[in-house]
Amino acid sequence: MIRHTEERLAGTRACARAHTHTNTPRPAFAGALLADANGNVLLEHTNAVEATRDATEHAELGLVRRASSHLPPETVARSYMYCSGEPCGMCACAIFWVGIPRLTYGSPGSYLGELAAQPGFKDREHPLAAGAPPVAAESVLVGANALGIERVVEGGVLLQEAKAVHAGYWLPPDAGAPQHG
């Protein structure tokens, strides 16, 4: 098991909640951070899709971009990435290509799919709201193990807290979140 998991995941959610953007009515729902083996935070990033109007400005992808341009490759190759939610397929591929070997996340992508099916879901144009299945980050990253490139993925850590953050962002306050899963 990855050291400092609960503390780092709590940190990603705190990071996401703390960052509000001037043209965004609510705090970002997703945060990601990169830590070294001792738990020292190297970088952090939050989802900025609404603030930038860039559909690719996910917390994980922003963090990967910063890691690949600001850290030596050997530092990235020994790092731990913590995310409040499971990275989408786009972000999982970026995590793979930059060489981050360990990923821990809270809420699974399938839960976002459950939220997207709820009345009042905030973004009716979101691919999951249109019925697109989520791509499991583990299938992208652990698939690399067959190539001899070791990747470790741990999901569902602090699950209920992570789900609450996502439901609080995507659904109106009176909607209530799906309780199963």
mmCIF file with all atom_site columns, C-alpha atoms in Angstrom, residues 13 17 26 28-29 84 106-108 111 115 157-173 176-179:
data_model
loop_
_atom_site.group_PDB
_atom_site.id
_atom_site.type_symbol
_atom_site.label_atom_id
_atom_site.label_alt_id
_atom_site.label_comp_id
_atom_site.label_asym_id
_atom_site.label_entity_id
_atom_site.label_seq_id
_atom_site.pdbx_PDB_ins_code
_atom_site.Cartn_x
_atom_site.Cartn_y
_atom_site.Cartn_z
_atom_site.occupancy
_atom_site.B_iso_or_equiv
_atom_site.pdbx_formal_charge
_atom_site.auth_seq_id
_atom_site.auth_comp_id
_atom_site.auth_asym_id
_atom_site.auth_atom_id
_atom_site.pdbx_PDB_model_num
ATOM 1  C CA . ARG A 1 13  ? -9.698  17.328 -1.931  1.00 0.00 ? 13  ARG A CA 1
ATOM 2  C CA . ARG A 1 17  ? -12.192 22.901 -2.436  1.00 0.00 ? 17  ARG A CA 1
ATOM 3  C CA . ARG A 1 26  ? -18.275 26.932 -7.042  1.00 0.00 ? 26  ARG A CA 1
ATOM 4  C CA . ALA A 1 28  ? -13.195 23.067 -8.372  1.00 0.00 ? 28  ALA A CA 1
ATOM 5  C CA . PHE A 1 29  ? -14.277 19.507 -7.621  1.00 0.00 ? 29  PHE A CA 1
ATOM 6  C CA . SER A 1 84  ? -9.633  13.171 -5.740  1.00 0.00 ? 84  SER A CA 1
ATOM 7  C CA . GLY A 1 106 ? -10.785 8.494  -4.339  1.00 0.00 ? 106 GLY A CA 1
ATOM 8  C CA . SER A 1 107 ? -13.990 8.369  -6.356  1.00 0.00 ? 107 SER A CA 1
ATOM 9  C CA . PRO A 1 108 ? -14.136 5.996  -9.364  1.00 0.00 ? 108 PRO A CA 1
ATOM 10 C CA . TYR A 1 111 ? -19.520 7.149  -9.887  1.00 0.00 ? 111 TYR A CA 1
ATOM 11 C CA . LEU A 1 115 ? -24.093 11.273 -11.090 1.00 0.00 ? 115 LEU A CA 1
ATOM 12 C CA . VAL A 1 157 ? -9.469  5.435  -0.996  1.00 0.00 ? 157 VAL A CA 1
ATOM 13 C CA . LEU A 1 158 ? -11.546 7.658  1.318   1.00 0.00 ? 158 LEU A CA 1
ATOM 14 C CA . LEU A 1 159 ? -14.391 6.723  -1.000  1.00 0.00 ? 159 LEU A CA 1
ATOM 15 C CA . GLN A 1 160 ? -17.380 8.274  0.777   1.00 0.00 ? 160 GLN A CA 1
ATOM 16 C CA . GLU A 1 161 ? -15.609 11.594 1.278   1.00 0.00 ? 161 GLU A CA 1
ATOM 17 C CA . ALA A 1 162 ? -14.500 11.645 -2.361  1.00 0.00 ? 162 ALA A CA 1
ATOM 18 C CA . LYS A 1 163 ? -18.037 10.849 -3.553  1.00 0.00 ? 163 LYS A CA 1
ATOM 19 C CA . ALA A 1 164 ? -19.435 13.669 -1.419  1.00 0.00 ? 164 ALA A CA 1
ATOM 20 C CA . VAL A 1 165 ? -17.062 16.194 -3.025  1.00 0.00 ? 165 VAL A CA 1
ATOM 21 C CA . HIS A 1 166 ? -18.076 15.082 -6.528  1.00 0.00 ? 166 HIS A CA 1
ATOM 22 C CA . ALA A 1 167 ? -21.811 15.029 -5.766  1.00 0.00 ? 167 ALA A CA 1
ATOM 23 C CA . GLY A 1 168 ? -21.533 18.471 -4.169  1.00 0.00 ? 168 GLY A CA 1
ATOM 24 C CA . TYR A 1 169 ? -20.077 19.861 -7.357  1.00 0.00 ? 169 TYR A CA 1
ATOM 25 C CA . TRP A 1 170 ? -22.133 18.114 -10.034 1.00 0.00 ? 170 TRP A CA 1
ATOM 26 C CA . LEU A 1 171 ? -25.605 18.050 -8.434  1.00 0.00 ? 171 LEU A CA 1
ATOM 27 C CA . PRO A 1 172 ? -27.808 20.794 -6.995  1.00 0.00 ? 172 PRO A CA 1
ATOM 28 C CA . PRO A 1 173 ? -27.707 20.901 -3.181  1.00 0.00 ? 173 PRO A CA 1
ATOM 29 C CA . GLY A 1 176 ? -29.080 13.957 -3.092  1.00 0.00 ? 176 GLY A CA 1
ATOM 30 C CA . ALA A 1 177 ? -26.401 11.665 -4.423  1.00 0.00 ? 177 ALA A CA 1
ATOM 31 C CA . PRO A 1 178 ? -26.700 8.034  -5.490  1.00 0.00 ? 178 PRO A CA 1
ATOM 32 C CA . GLN A 1 179 ? -25.952 5.895  -2.443  1.00 0.00 ? 179 GLN A CA 1
#
